[in-house]
Short mmCIF file of N, CA and C in Angstrom, two decimals:
data_model
loop_
_atom_site.label_atom_id
_atom_site.label_comp_id
_atom_site.label_asym_id
_atom_site.label_seq_id
_atom_site.Cartn_x
_atom_site.Cartn_y
_atom_site.Cartn_z
N MET A 1 -24.57 10.88 -10.13
CA MET A 1 -23.35 10.56 -9.42
C MET A 1 -22.63 9.45 -10.19
N ARG A 2 -21.33 9.64 -10.39
CA ARG A 2 -20.51 8.63 -11.09
C ARG A 2 -19.96 7.62 -10.11
N HIS A 3 -19.94 6.39 -10.51
CA HIS A 3 -19.38 5.32 -9.69
C HIS A 3 -18.00 4.96 -10.23
N LYS A 4 -17.02 4.91 -9.34
CA LYS A 4 -15.67 4.49 -9.71
C LYS A 4 -15.26 3.35 -8.79
N GLN A 5 -14.40 2.52 -9.30
CA GLN A 5 -13.88 1.44 -8.48
C GLN A 5 -12.39 1.29 -8.72
N TRP A 6 -11.63 1.28 -7.65
CA TRP A 6 -10.20 1.01 -7.71
C TRP A 6 -9.97 -0.31 -6.98
N THR A 7 -9.10 -1.10 -7.51
CA THR A 7 -8.77 -2.37 -6.89
C THR A 7 -7.31 -2.36 -6.47
N VAL A 8 -7.06 -2.76 -5.26
CA VAL A 8 -5.69 -2.86 -4.74
C VAL A 8 -5.34 -4.35 -4.64
N GLU A 9 -4.23 -4.70 -5.22
CA GLU A 9 -3.72 -6.07 -5.08
C GLU A 9 -2.67 -6.08 -3.99
N ILE A 10 -2.73 -7.09 -3.13
CA ILE A 10 -1.73 -7.24 -2.08
C ILE A 10 -1.04 -8.58 -2.29
N HIS A 11 0.26 -8.51 -2.47
CA HIS A 11 1.08 -9.71 -2.67
C HIS A 11 1.90 -9.91 -1.40
N ILE A 12 1.81 -11.09 -0.82
CA ILE A 12 2.48 -11.37 0.46
C ILE A 12 3.52 -12.47 0.26
N LEU A 13 4.73 -12.18 0.76
CA LEU A 13 5.82 -13.15 0.73
C LEU A 13 6.31 -13.39 2.15
N GLU A 14 6.47 -14.66 2.51
CA GLU A 14 6.99 -15.01 3.83
C GLU A 14 8.27 -15.81 3.63
N ASP A 15 9.24 -15.59 4.53
CA ASP A 15 10.44 -16.41 4.45
C ASP A 15 10.13 -17.82 4.95
N ASP A 16 11.04 -18.74 4.75
CA ASP A 16 10.79 -20.14 5.10
C ASP A 16 10.61 -20.38 6.59
N ASN A 17 11.18 -19.51 7.42
CA ASN A 17 11.08 -19.69 8.87
C ASN A 17 9.93 -18.91 9.48
N ASP A 18 9.18 -18.18 8.65
CA ASP A 18 8.09 -17.32 9.12
C ASP A 18 8.60 -16.25 10.07
N ASP A 19 9.82 -15.77 9.82
CA ASP A 19 10.39 -14.71 10.64
C ASP A 19 10.12 -13.33 10.03
N LEU A 20 10.04 -13.25 8.71
CA LEU A 20 9.87 -11.98 8.02
C LEU A 20 8.77 -12.12 6.97
N THR A 21 7.86 -11.16 6.98
CA THR A 21 6.78 -11.12 5.99
C THR A 21 6.86 -9.79 5.26
N ARG A 22 6.72 -9.85 3.95
CA ARG A 22 6.75 -8.65 3.10
C ARG A 22 5.46 -8.60 2.32
N ALA A 23 4.77 -7.46 2.37
CA ALA A 23 3.55 -7.28 1.60
C ALA A 23 3.75 -6.11 0.64
N ARG A 24 3.29 -6.30 -0.58
CA ARG A 24 3.36 -5.24 -1.59
C ARG A 24 1.94 -4.93 -2.02
N ALA A 25 1.52 -3.68 -1.84
CA ALA A 25 0.19 -3.23 -2.25
C ALA A 25 0.33 -2.45 -3.55
N VAL A 26 -0.45 -2.83 -4.55
CA VAL A 26 -0.37 -2.21 -5.87
C VAL A 26 -1.76 -1.71 -6.27
N LEU A 27 -1.81 -0.44 -6.65
CA LEU A 27 -3.04 0.17 -7.15
C LEU A 27 -2.74 0.77 -8.51
N ILE A 28 -3.56 0.42 -9.49
CA ILE A 28 -3.47 1.03 -10.82
C ILE A 28 -4.82 1.67 -11.08
N THR A 29 -4.80 2.99 -11.26
CA THR A 29 -6.05 3.72 -11.47
C THR A 29 -6.54 3.51 -12.90
N ARG A 30 -7.76 3.94 -13.16
CA ARG A 30 -8.33 3.81 -14.50
C ARG A 30 -7.54 4.59 -15.54
N THR A 31 -6.84 5.64 -15.09
CA THR A 31 -6.02 6.43 -16.02
C THR A 31 -4.64 5.81 -16.22
N GLY A 32 -4.36 4.70 -15.54
CA GLY A 32 -3.09 4.01 -15.71
C GLY A 32 -2.01 4.41 -14.72
N THR A 33 -2.35 5.32 -13.80
CA THR A 33 -1.37 5.71 -12.79
C THR A 33 -1.16 4.53 -11.84
N ARG A 34 0.11 4.18 -11.61
CA ARG A 34 0.45 3.04 -10.75
C ARG A 34 1.01 3.56 -9.44
N HIS A 35 0.47 3.03 -8.36
CA HIS A 35 0.98 3.33 -7.02
C HIS A 35 1.37 2.00 -6.39
N GLU A 36 2.52 1.99 -5.73
CA GLU A 36 2.99 0.76 -5.11
C GLU A 36 3.64 1.08 -3.77
N SER A 37 3.34 0.27 -2.78
CA SER A 37 3.92 0.44 -1.45
C SER A 37 4.27 -0.92 -0.88
N VAL A 38 5.21 -0.92 0.04
CA VAL A 38 5.67 -2.17 0.67
C VAL A 38 5.60 -2.02 2.18
N GLY A 39 5.22 -3.09 2.85
CA GLY A 39 5.21 -3.13 4.31
C GLY A 39 5.85 -4.42 4.78
N TYR A 40 6.47 -4.37 5.95
CA TYR A 40 7.16 -5.53 6.50
C TYR A 40 6.66 -5.85 7.90
N ALA A 41 6.78 -7.11 8.27
CA ALA A 41 6.53 -7.54 9.64
C ALA A 41 7.62 -8.56 9.98
N ARG A 42 8.15 -8.41 11.17
CA ARG A 42 9.20 -9.33 11.62
C ARG A 42 8.75 -9.96 12.94
N ARG A 43 8.83 -11.27 13.00
CA ARG A 43 8.43 -12.00 14.20
C ARG A 43 9.55 -11.97 15.23
N ASN A 44 9.19 -11.69 16.45
CA ASN A 44 10.13 -11.78 17.56
C ASN A 44 10.51 -13.26 17.71
N PRO A 45 11.79 -13.58 17.78
CA PRO A 45 12.19 -14.99 17.90
C PRO A 45 11.59 -15.71 19.11
N ALA A 46 11.20 -14.97 20.13
CA ALA A 46 10.61 -15.59 21.31
C ALA A 46 9.13 -15.93 21.10
N ASP A 47 8.51 -15.38 20.08
CA ASP A 47 7.09 -15.63 19.83
C ASP A 47 6.92 -16.87 18.96
N ARG A 48 5.80 -17.54 19.14
CA ARG A 48 5.53 -18.70 18.28
C ARG A 48 5.07 -18.20 16.92
N PRO A 49 5.33 -18.93 15.86
CA PRO A 49 4.94 -18.49 14.52
C PRO A 49 3.43 -18.56 14.30
N VAL A 50 2.85 -17.42 13.95
CA VAL A 50 1.44 -17.34 13.56
C VAL A 50 1.43 -16.52 12.26
N PRO A 51 1.48 -17.20 11.12
CA PRO A 51 1.64 -16.50 9.84
C PRO A 51 0.59 -15.41 9.59
N GLU A 52 -0.64 -15.61 10.04
CA GLU A 52 -1.70 -14.63 9.78
C GLU A 52 -1.38 -13.27 10.39
N ILE A 53 -0.72 -13.28 11.54
CA ILE A 53 -0.38 -12.01 12.19
C ILE A 53 0.63 -11.24 11.35
N GLY A 54 1.65 -11.93 10.86
CA GLY A 54 2.63 -11.28 10.00
C GLY A 54 1.99 -10.76 8.72
N ASP A 55 1.06 -11.55 8.15
CA ASP A 55 0.36 -11.11 6.94
C ASP A 55 -0.42 -9.83 7.21
N GLU A 56 -1.15 -9.81 8.31
CA GLU A 56 -1.98 -8.64 8.65
C GLU A 56 -1.13 -7.40 8.90
N LEU A 57 -0.06 -7.57 9.66
CA LEU A 57 0.80 -6.43 9.95
C LEU A 57 1.48 -5.89 8.69
N ALA A 58 2.05 -6.77 7.90
CA ALA A 58 2.74 -6.33 6.69
C ALA A 58 1.76 -5.69 5.70
N ALA A 59 0.60 -6.31 5.50
CA ALA A 59 -0.40 -5.75 4.58
C ALA A 59 -0.92 -4.41 5.10
N GLY A 60 -1.18 -4.32 6.39
CA GLY A 60 -1.65 -3.06 6.98
C GLY A 60 -0.63 -1.95 6.81
N ARG A 61 0.63 -2.28 6.99
CA ARG A 61 1.69 -1.27 6.82
C ARG A 61 1.83 -0.85 5.36
N ALA A 62 1.69 -1.79 4.44
CA ALA A 62 1.75 -1.45 3.02
C ALA A 62 0.57 -0.56 2.64
N LEU A 63 -0.61 -0.87 3.14
CA LEU A 63 -1.79 -0.06 2.84
C LEU A 63 -1.70 1.33 3.47
N ALA A 64 -1.15 1.41 4.68
CA ALA A 64 -0.98 2.72 5.32
C ALA A 64 -0.02 3.59 4.50
N ASP A 65 1.05 2.98 4.00
CA ASP A 65 2.00 3.73 3.18
C ASP A 65 1.35 4.16 1.87
N LEU A 66 0.54 3.27 1.28
CA LEU A 66 -0.17 3.60 0.06
C LEU A 66 -1.14 4.77 0.31
N ALA A 67 -1.83 4.76 1.44
CA ALA A 67 -2.74 5.86 1.78
C ALA A 67 -1.97 7.17 1.91
N ASP A 68 -0.81 7.13 2.54
CA ASP A 68 0.02 8.34 2.67
C ASP A 68 0.44 8.87 1.30
N LYS A 69 0.81 7.96 0.41
CA LYS A 69 1.23 8.39 -0.93
C LYS A 69 0.07 9.02 -1.70
N LEU A 70 -1.13 8.42 -1.61
CA LEU A 70 -2.28 8.97 -2.30
C LEU A 70 -2.67 10.33 -1.75
N THR A 71 -2.61 10.47 -0.43
CA THR A 71 -2.91 11.75 0.19
C THR A 71 -1.89 12.80 -0.24
N GLY A 72 -0.64 12.42 -0.31
CA GLY A 72 0.41 13.34 -0.77
C GLY A 72 0.21 13.75 -2.22
N ASP A 73 -0.17 12.79 -3.06
CA ASP A 73 -0.44 13.12 -4.47
C ASP A 73 -1.59 14.11 -4.57
N ALA A 74 -2.64 13.89 -3.79
CA ALA A 74 -3.79 14.79 -3.83
C ALA A 74 -3.40 16.19 -3.36
N ALA A 75 -2.58 16.27 -2.33
CA ALA A 75 -2.14 17.58 -1.83
C ALA A 75 -1.32 18.31 -2.89
N GLU A 76 -0.46 17.58 -3.59
CA GLU A 76 0.32 18.20 -4.67
C GLU A 76 -0.58 18.69 -5.79
N ASP A 77 -1.60 17.90 -6.14
CA ASP A 77 -2.53 18.30 -7.19
C ASP A 77 -3.30 19.55 -6.80
N VAL A 78 -3.76 19.61 -5.55
CA VAL A 78 -4.49 20.78 -5.07
C VAL A 78 -3.59 22.01 -5.10
N ALA A 79 -2.34 21.87 -4.66
CA ALA A 79 -1.42 23.00 -4.66
C ALA A 79 -1.14 23.47 -6.08
N GLN A 80 -1.01 22.52 -6.99
CA GLN A 80 -0.75 22.88 -8.38
C GLN A 80 -1.95 23.63 -8.98
N LEU A 81 -3.15 23.14 -8.70
CA LEU A 81 -4.35 23.82 -9.20
C LEU A 81 -4.52 25.20 -8.57
N ALA A 82 -4.18 25.31 -7.29
CA ALA A 82 -4.28 26.62 -6.62
C ALA A 82 -3.31 27.61 -7.25
N GLY A 83 -2.12 27.14 -7.60
CA GLY A 83 -1.13 28.00 -8.26
C GLY A 83 -1.60 28.44 -9.64
N GLN A 84 -2.26 27.55 -10.35
CA GLN A 84 -2.78 27.87 -11.68
C GLN A 84 -3.90 28.90 -11.61
N SER A 85 -4.76 28.78 -10.57
CA SER A 85 -5.88 29.71 -10.47
C SER A 85 -5.40 31.12 -10.10
N ARG A 86 -4.30 31.22 -9.38
CA ARG A 86 -3.73 32.52 -9.04
C ARG A 86 -3.12 33.21 -10.26
N GLN A 87 -2.56 32.38 -11.15
CA GLN A 87 -1.92 32.93 -12.35
C GLN A 87 -2.95 33.30 -13.41
N GLY A 88 -4.08 32.57 -13.42
CA GLY A 88 -5.07 32.75 -14.46
C GLY A 88 -6.05 33.77 -14.12
#
């Protein structure tokens, strides 16, 4: 069995008032394919600022989008291979 490891970097930016948090998730595979997704969290003005919550929400949303993109890429690859096997 082969062991592979992919590392995802998450970069988080918060505005000065802690009203908006932006997270960017970046994955670069061993073959050099780059995947990038962004997620946002916005604090309700009536809520007290808790930066960790914005970080978690924005990062979770970025990772969910990244997961959707990877799943979509895999589906496209499977469809392409299925088309090739029908022709061959």
